[in-house]
């Protein structure tokens, strides 16, 4: 039981490049989330999903897209990376909207 | 405005000593309050979850308290160990929706030998 895994762990992009972050969970959770964590700020929700095939915007969705084609996977895409997207990205999953969220190990992204 | 504020921002204590971290919130309608521990370079890990009716909850050497009337919570760490060095994040949940968590900025605890 691996819990929540994220790939890659680190990535450096140049402005304008695109990439996809992959999150996978093996707990059969319905809910999945993408957060970003910046110094001096609390975790902020980018997008979330309440089930396979569904996605919704969080607090800071601009510049990101997501897809949930399979229940166990939640993908976060950056179509045209900007330096403001330099951050640590965390994926999380939960059984329902008010139960414990389990976090992945994070992806450190630098955009130059 | 829904906010979660934690104090202190950082704390250094000697191994074996106790410490208490504070969390004040203005979030409503309140559903539950969570404390997470985040080691450097890792994702947050849940320590406790408390609902409105619970005013104390323990997880080993960690004890969380909640005063829903004053909208305050504390996390007490007993007999600290070097492995307690981490950021501790207070998270408050409102009743409705998946987009329902409000995160504090965390307290960075360093335990020194």
PDB file of N, CA and C in Angstrom, chain B residues 50-84:
ATOM      1  N   UNK B  50     -10.302  17.092  15.227  1.00  0.00           N
ATOM      2  CA  UNK B  50     -11.276  17.311  16.306  1.00  0.00           C
ATOM      3  C   UNK B  50     -12.522  17.990  15.763  1.00  0.00           C
ATOM      4  N   UNK B  51     -13.674  17.475  16.164  1.00  0.00           N
ATOM      5  CA  UNK B  51     -14.944  18.087  15.798  1.00  0.00           C
ATOM      6  C   UNK B  51     -15.362  19.075  16.880  1.00  0.00           C
ATOM      7  N   UNK B  52     -16.485  19.720  16.635  1.00  0.00           N
ATOM      8  CA  UNK B  52     -16.987  20.773  17.533  1.00  0.00           C
ATOM      9  C   UNK B  52     -17.122  20.285  18.970  1.00  0.00           C
ATOM     10  N   UNK B  53     -17.539  19.035  19.136  1.00  0.00           N
ATOM     11  CA  UNK B  53     -17.849  18.524  20.481  1.00  0.00           C
ATOM     12  C   UNK B  53     -16.631  17.995  21.225  1.00  0.00           C
ATOM     13  N   UNK B  54     -15.491  17.893  20.548  1.00  0.00           N
ATOM     14  CA  UNK B  54     -14.292  17.361  21.189  1.00  0.00           C
ATOM     15  C   UNK B  54     -13.418  18.507  21.651  1.00  0.00           C
ATOM     16  N   UNK B  55     -12.983  18.497  22.908  1.00  0.00           N
ATOM     17  CA  UNK B  55     -12.110  19.579  23.338  1.00  0.00           C
ATOM     18  C   UNK B  55     -10.689  19.122  23.636  1.00  0.00           C
ATOM     19  N   UNK B  56     -10.414  17.835  23.518  1.00  0.00           N
ATOM     20  CA  UNK B  56      -9.038  17.379  23.622  1.00  0.00           C
ATOM     21  C   UNK B  56      -8.899  16.040  22.912  1.00  0.00           C
ATOM     22  N   UNK B  57      -7.719  15.871  22.295  1.00  0.00           N
ATOM     23  CA  UNK B  57      -7.454  14.614  21.601  1.00  0.00           C
ATOM     24  C   UNK B  57      -5.950  14.361  21.607  1.00  0.00           C
ATOM     25  N   UNK B  58      -5.579  13.128  21.883  1.00  0.00           N
ATOM     26  CA  UNK B  58      -4.160  12.808  21.988  1.00  0.00           C
ATOM     27  C   UNK B  58      -3.739  11.816  20.920  1.00  0.00           C
ATOM     28  N   UNK B  59      -2.477  11.914  20.544  1.00  0.00           N
ATOM     29  CA  UNK B  59      -1.851  10.972  19.622  1.00  0.00           C
ATOM     30  C   UNK B  59      -0.420  10.812  20.120  1.00  0.00           C
ATOM     31  N   UNK B  60      -0.225   9.834  20.998  1.00  0.00           N
ATOM     32  CA  UNK B  60       1.094   9.650  21.597  1.00  0.00           C
ATOM     33  C   UNK B  60       1.491  10.847  22.442  1.00  0.00           C
ATOM     34  N   UNK B  61       2.612  11.455  22.120  1.00  0.00           N
ATOM     35  CA  UNK B  61       3.094  12.601  22.900  1.00  0.00           C
ATOM     36  C   UNK B  61       2.468  13.915  22.430  1.00  0.00           C
ATOM     37  N   UNK B  62       1.593  13.848  21.466  1.00  0.00           N
ATOM     38  CA  UNK B  62       0.912  15.042  20.952  1.00  0.00           C
ATOM     39  C   UNK B  62      -0.498  15.103  21.532  1.00  0.00           C
ATOM     40  N   UNK B  63      -0.849  16.259  22.109  1.00  0.00           N
ATOM     41  CA  UNK B  63      -2.202  16.470  22.617  1.00  0.00           C
ATOM     42  C   UNK B  63      -2.735  17.778  22.068  1.00  0.00           C
ATOM     43  N   UNK B  64      -3.856  17.691  21.389  1.00  0.00           N
ATOM     44  CA  UNK B  64      -4.489  18.884  20.839  1.00  0.00           C
ATOM     45  C   UNK B  64      -5.692  19.251  21.686  1.00  0.00           C
ATOM     46  N   UNK B  65      -5.914  20.541  21.840  1.00  0.00           N
ATOM     47  CA  UNK B  65      -7.104  21.031  22.542  1.00  0.00           C
ATOM     48  C   UNK B  65      -7.859  21.963  21.618  1.00  0.00           C
ATOM     49  N   UNK B  66      -9.148  22.046  21.852  1.00  0.00           N
ATOM     50  CA  UNK B  66      -9.997  22.913  21.043  1.00  0.00           C
ATOM     51  C   UNK B  66     -10.988  23.636  21.939  1.00  0.00           C
ATOM     52  N   UNK B  67     -11.043  24.957  21.799  1.00  0.00           N
ATOM     53  CA  UNK B  67     -12.078  25.762  22.448  1.00  0.00           C
ATOM     54  C   UNK B  67     -12.887  26.412  21.334  1.00  0.00           C
ATOM     55  N   UNK B  68     -14.011  25.795  21.004  1.00  0.00           N
ATOM     56  CA  UNK B  68     -14.813  26.270  19.880  1.00  0.00           C
ATOM     57  C   UNK B  68     -15.481  27.620  20.178  1.00  0.00           C
ATOM     58  N   UNK B  69     -15.643  27.942  21.451  1.00  0.00           N
ATOM     59  CA  UNK B  69     -16.251  29.231  21.801  1.00  0.00           C
ATOM     60  C   UNK B  69     -15.314  30.386  21.492  1.00  0.00           C
ATOM     61  N   UNK B  70     -14.033  30.230  21.862  1.00  0.00           N
ATOM     62  CA  UNK B  70     -13.057  31.291  21.599  1.00  0.00           C
ATOM     63  C   UNK B  70     -12.344  31.092  20.273  1.00  0.00           C
ATOM     64  N   UNK B  71     -12.624  30.005  19.598  1.00  0.00           N
ATOM     65  CA  UNK B  71     -12.021  29.676  18.305  1.00  0.00           C
ATOM     66  C   UNK B  71     -10.505  29.603  18.406  1.00  0.00           C
ATOM     67  N   UNK B  72     -10.080  28.799  19.385  1.00  0.00           N
ATOM     68  CA  UNK B  72      -8.654  28.617  19.600  1.00  0.00           C
ATOM     69  C   UNK B  72      -8.351  27.139  19.765  1.00  0.00           C
ATOM     70  N   UNK B  73      -7.158  26.758  19.298  1.00  0.00           N
ATOM     71  CA  UNK B  73      -6.682  25.399  19.479  1.00  0.00           C
ATOM     72  C   UNK B  73      -5.214  25.453  19.849  1.00  0.00           C
ATOM     73  N   UNK B  74      -4.758  24.437  20.538  1.00  0.00           N
ATOM     74  CA  UNK B  74      -3.345  24.337  20.843  1.00  0.00           C
ATOM     75  C   UNK B  74      -2.882  22.915  20.610  1.00  0.00           C
ATOM     76  N   UNK B  75      -1.606  22.777  20.313  1.00  0.00           N
ATOM     77  CA  UNK B  75      -0.983  21.466  20.179  1.00  0.00           C
ATOM     78  C   UNK B  75       0.165  21.417  21.175  1.00  0.00           C
ATOM     79  N   UNK B  76       0.057  20.497  22.122  1.00  0.00           N
ATOM     80  CA  UNK B  76       1.075  20.363  23.154  1.00  0.00           C
ATOM     81  C   UNK B  76       1.923  19.140  22.846  1.00  0.00           C
ATOM     82  N   UNK B  77       3.229  19.327  22.851  1.00  0.00           N
ATOM     83  CA  UNK B  77       4.160  18.231  22.614  1.00  0.00           C
ATOM     84  C   UNK B  77       4.917  17.977  23.912  1.00  0.00           C
ATOM     85  N   UNK B  78       4.834  16.753  24.360  1.00  0.00           N
ATOM     86  CA  UNK B  78       5.449  16.368  25.639  1.00  0.00           C
ATOM     87  C   UNK B  78       6.772  15.657  25.391  1.00  0.00           C
ATOM     88  N   UNK B  79       7.753  15.968  26.240  1.00  0.00           N
ATOM     89  CA  UNK B  79       9.056  15.275  26.189  1.00  0.00           C
ATOM     90  C   UNK B  79       9.580  15.214  24.765  1.00  0.00           C
ATOM     91  N   UNK B  80       9.847  16.369  24.208  1.00  0.00           N
ATOM     92  CA  UNK B  80      10.188  16.474  22.788  1.00  0.00           C
ATOM     93  C   UNK B  80      11.401  15.621  22.419  1.00  0.00           C
ATOM     94  N   UNK B  81      11.370  15.163  21.167  1.00  0.00           N
ATOM     95  CA  UNK B  81      12.467  14.371  20.604  1.00  0.00           C
ATOM     96  C   UNK B  81      12.990  15.086  19.357  1.00  0.00           C
ATOM     97  N   UNK B  82      14.199  14.724  18.964  1.00  0.00           N
ATOM     98  CA  UNK B  82      14.796  15.353  17.777  1.00  0.00           C
ATOM     99  C   UNK B  82      13.898  15.163  16.558  1.00  0.00           C
ATOM    100  N   UNK B  83      13.213  14.034  16.501  1.00  0.00           N
ATOM    101  CA  UNK B  83      12.340  13.740  15.356  1.00  0.00           C
ATOM    102  C   UNK B  83      11.082  14.607  15.330  1.00  0.00           C
ATOM    103  N   UNK B  84      10.852  15.355  16.395  1.00  0.00           N
ATOM    104  CA  UNK B  84       9.707  16.279  16.395  1.00  0.00           C
ATOM    105  C   UNK B  84      10.006  17.546  15.591  1.00  0.00           C
TER     106      UNK B  84
END
